[in-house]
Amino acid sequence: MKKTIFEEMGGTYIRHGDYLIPCLTLPEEEQRFIGVWGQRHKRYLKEHKRAVYITLLTSGRLNSYLADIEEQAQERFERIVEQMKQAQGITEQLKAENQMEWVARMNNIQACAREIIEKEIIYQ
């Protein structure tokens, strides 16, 4: 019996009734941490960049790609927050003297930083 190209490459089939179904497995991938930023980007890829998502998934590079996005986004977020704190003069002294004002201003900065990250990295 002549082998198919799939079989010559080491592929196998499973018989389900009258059909032969190829046994396909995804390549093993290094497991790395994927946080909120990576999960948001993954959802964006699935919904808006389906071909990119499928390519990364089937090539075994999705997890490492999303982990890289996570690291880039987190580093950028922290850098933006620090720069905005300095620009607006938010100090530990303010935190000690007026906690509510400090919290309100920090929440505003973090919200602005999240918007920047989402625009620059997550939803591009």
C-alpha positions as YAML, in Angstrom:
chain: A
units: angstrom
residues:
- id: 1
  name: MET
  ca: [0.00, 0.00, 0.00]
- id: 2
  name: LYS
  ca: [1.41, 3.38, -1.02]
- id: 3
  name: LYS
  ca: [2.10, 5.83, 1.81]
- id: 4
  name: THR
  ca: [0.80, 9.36, 1.69]
- id: 5
  name: ILE
  ca: [3.16, 12.32, 2.04]
- id: 6
  name: PHE
  ca: [1.72, 12.80, 5.53]
- id: 7
  name: GLU
  ca: [2.70, 9.24, 6.49]
- id: 8
  name: GLU
  ca: [6.15, 9.60, 4.92]
- id: 9
  name: MET
  ca: [6.70, 12.62, 7.18]
- id: 10
  name: GLY
  ca: [5.87, 10.49, 10.24]
- id: 11
  name: GLY
  ca: [2.16, 11.30, 10.46]
- id: 12
  name: THR
  ca: [-0.39, 8.74, 11.58]
- id: 13
  name: TYR
  ca: [-4.14, 8.33, 11.24]
- id: 14
  name: ILE
  ca: [-6.96, 7.15, 13.51]
- id: 15
  name: ARG
  ca: [-9.92, 5.31, 11.99]
- id: 16
  name: HIS
  ca: [-13.37, 6.64, 12.93]
- id: 17
  name: GLY
  ca: [-15.94, 4.51, 11.14]
- id: 18
  name: ASP
  ca: [-15.16, 4.82, 7.43]
- id: 19
  name: TYR
  ca: [-12.89, 7.83, 7.87]
- id: 20
  name: LEU
  ca: [-9.18, 8.16, 8.52]
- id: 21
  name: ILE
  ca: [-8.50, 11.23, 10.64]
- id: 22
  name: PRO
  ca: [-4.92, 12.56, 10.87]
- id: 23
  name: CYS
  ca: [-3.42, 12.65, 14.37]
- id: 24
  name: LEU
  ca: [-2.24, 16.22, 14.71]
- id: 25
  name: THR
  ca: [-0.48, 17.64, 17.75]
- id: 26
  name: LEU
  ca: [0.85, 21.10, 18.44]
- id: 27
  name: PRO
  ca: [4.58, 21.45, 19.05]
- id: 28
  name: GLU
  ca: [5.69, 21.60, 22.68]
- id: 29
  name: GLU
  ca: [6.19, 25.15, 23.86]
- id: 30
  name: GLU
  ca: [8.07, 26.62, 26.79]
- id: 31
  name: GLN
  ca: [5.58, 27.73, 29.44]
- id: 32
  name: ARG
  ca: [6.10, 31.32, 30.54]
- id: 33
  name: PHE
  ca: [3.95, 33.65, 32.63]
- id: 34
  name: ILE
  ca: [1.21, 35.49, 30.78]
- id: 35
  name: GLY
  ca: [-0.58, 38.14, 32.82]
- id: 36
  name: VAL
  ca: [-3.32, 40.63, 32.13]
- id: 37
  name: TRP
  ca: [-1.52, 42.36, 29.25]
- id: 38
  name: GLY
  ca: [-0.76, 39.08, 27.48]
- id: 39
  name: GLN
  ca: [-4.33, 37.83, 27.96]
- id: 40
  name: ARG
  ca: [-5.77, 41.06, 26.53]
- id: 41
  name: HIS
  ca: [-3.50, 40.82, 23.50]
- id: 42
  name: LYS
  ca: [-4.42, 37.16, 23.03]
- id: 43
  name: ARG
  ca: [-8.13, 38.05, 23.04]
- id: 44
  name: TYR
  ca: [-7.44, 40.86, 20.54]
- id: 45
  name: LEU
  ca: [-5.58, 38.46, 18.23]
- id: 46
  name: LYS
  ca: [-8.36, 35.87, 18.42]
- id: 47
  name: GLU
  ca: [-11.04, 38.43, 17.63]
- id: 48
  name: HIS
  ca: [-9.30, 40.73, 15.14]
- id: 49
  name: LYS
  ca: [-6.13, 39.07, 13.82]
- id: 50
  name: ARG
  ca: [-7.26, 35.47, 13.47]
- id: 51
  name: ALA
  ca: [-4.59, 34.46, 10.93]
- id: 52
  name: VAL
  ca: [-1.77, 35.76, 13.13]
- id: 53
  name: TYR
  ca: [-3.26, 33.96, 16.14]
- id: 54
  name: ILE
  ca: [-3.57, 30.63, 14.29]
- id: 55
  name: THR
  ca: [-0.05, 30.94, 12.85]
- id: 56
  name: LEU
  ca: [1.47, 31.57, 16.29]
- id: 57
  name: LEU
  ca: [-0.61, 28.79, 17.85]
- id: 58
  name: THR
  ca: [0.20, 26.12, 15.28]
- id: 59
  name: SER
  ca: [3.89, 27.03, 15.13]
- id: 60
  name: GLY
  ca: [4.22, 26.64, 18.89]
- id: 61
  name: ARG
  ca: [5.23, 30.27, 19.45]
- id: 62
  name: LEU
  ca: [2.03, 31.73, 20.91]
- id: 63
  name: ASN
  ca: [2.98, 31.40, 24.58]
- id: 64
  name: SER
  ca: [6.43, 32.92, 24.21]
- id: 65
  name: TYR
  ca: [5.04, 35.71, 22.00]
- id: 66
  name: LEU
  ca: [2.38, 36.59, 24.59]
- id: 67
  name: ALA
  ca: [4.93, 36.40, 27.42]
- id: 68
  name: ASP
  ca: [7.14, 38.87, 25.52]
- id: 69
  name: ILE
  ca: [4.15, 41.20, 25.05]
- id: 70
  name: GLU
  ca: [3.43, 40.87, 28.79]
- id: 71
  name: GLU
  ca: [6.99, 41.85, 29.71]
- id: 72
  name: GLN
  ca: [7.13, 44.77, 27.27]
- id: 73
  name: ALA
  ca: [3.77, 46.12, 28.39]
- id: 74
  name: GLN
  ca: [4.55, 45.81, 32.10]
- id: 75
  name: GLU
  ca: [7.93, 47.50, 31.74]
- id: 76
  name: ARG
  ca: [6.43, 50.31, 29.66]
- id: 77
  name: PHE
  ca: [3.54, 50.72, 32.14]
- id: 78
  name: GLU
  ca: [5.91, 51.08, 35.09]
- id: 79
  name: ARG
  ca: [8.11, 53.53, 33.18]
- id: 80
  name: ILE
  ca: [5.12, 55.70, 32.17]
- id: 81
  name: VAL
  ca: [3.74, 55.75, 35.73]
- id: 82
  name: GLU
  ca: [7.15, 56.80, 37.10]
- id: 83
  name: GLN
  ca: [7.55, 59.55, 34.49]
- id: 84
  name: MET
  ca: [4.04, 60.89, 35.09]
- id: 85
  name: LYS
  ca: [4.56, 60.86, 38.87]
- id: 86
  name: GLN
  ca: [7.70, 62.96, 38.46]
- id: 87
  name: ALA
  ca: [6.07, 65.32, 35.96]
- id: 88
  name: GLN
  ca: [3.11, 65.91, 38.29]
- id: 89
  name: GLY
  ca: [5.19, 66.16, 41.46]
- id: 90
  name: ILE
  ca: [3.60, 63.21, 43.22]
- id: 91
  name: THR
  ca: [5.94, 62.31, 46.08]
- id: 92
  name: GLU
  ca: [6.11, 60.16, 49.19]
- id: 93
  name: GLN
  ca: [5.63, 63.39, 51.14]
- id: 94
  name: LEU
  ca: [2.22, 63.88, 49.48]
- id: 95
  name: LYS
  ca: [1.40, 60.28, 50.31]
- id: 96
  name: ALA
  ca: [2.23, 60.88, 53.99]
- id: 97
  name: GLU
  ca: [0.40, 64.23, 54.21]
- id: 98
  name: ASN
  ca: [-2.72, 63.57, 52.13]
- id: 99
  name: GLN
  ca: [-3.34, 59.91, 51.33]
- id: 100
  name: MET
  ca: [-6.67, 60.46, 49.59]
- id: 101
  name: GLU
  ca: [-5.19, 63.03, 47.21]
- id: 102
  name: TRP
  ca: [-2.22, 60.73, 46.53]
- id: 103
  name: VAL
  ca: [-4.51, 57.74, 45.79]
- id: 104
  name: ALA
  ca: [-6.75, 59.79, 43.49]
- id: 105
  name: ARG
  ca: [-3.80, 61.15, 41.52]
- id: 106
  name: MET
  ca: [-2.09, 57.73, 41.31]
- id: 107
  name: ASN
  ca: [-5.33, 56.13, 40.07]
- id: 108
  name: ASN
  ca: [-5.56, 58.81, 37.38]
- id: 109
  name: ILE
  ca: [-1.94, 58.22, 36.32]
- id: 110
  name: GLN
  ca: [-2.41, 54.45, 36.18]
- id: 111
  name: ALA
  ca: [-5.58, 54.81, 34.11]
- id: 112
  name: CYS
  ca: [-3.74, 57.06, 31.65]
- id: 113
  name: ALA
  ca: [-0.80, 54.65, 31.51]
- id: 114
  name: ARG
  ca: [-3.16, 51.70, 30.83]
- id: 115
  name: GLU
  ca: [-4.72, 53.59, 27.92]
- id: 116
  name: ILE
  ca: [-1.29, 54.32, 26.45]
- id: 117
  name: ILE
  ca: [-0.19, 50.66, 26.77]
- id: 118
  name: GLU
  ca: [-3.40, 49.39, 25.21]
- id: 119
  name: LYS
  ca: [-3.03, 51.77, 22.27]
- id: 120
  name: GLU
  ca: [0.72, 51.25, 21.72]
- id: 121
  name: ILE
  ca: [1.13, 47.54, 22.44]
- id: 122
  name: ILE
  ca: [-2.04, 45.56, 23.15]
- id: 123
  name: TYR
  ca: [-4.45, 46.65, 20.41]
- id: 124
  name: GLN
  ca: [-2.07, 47.32, 17.53]
...
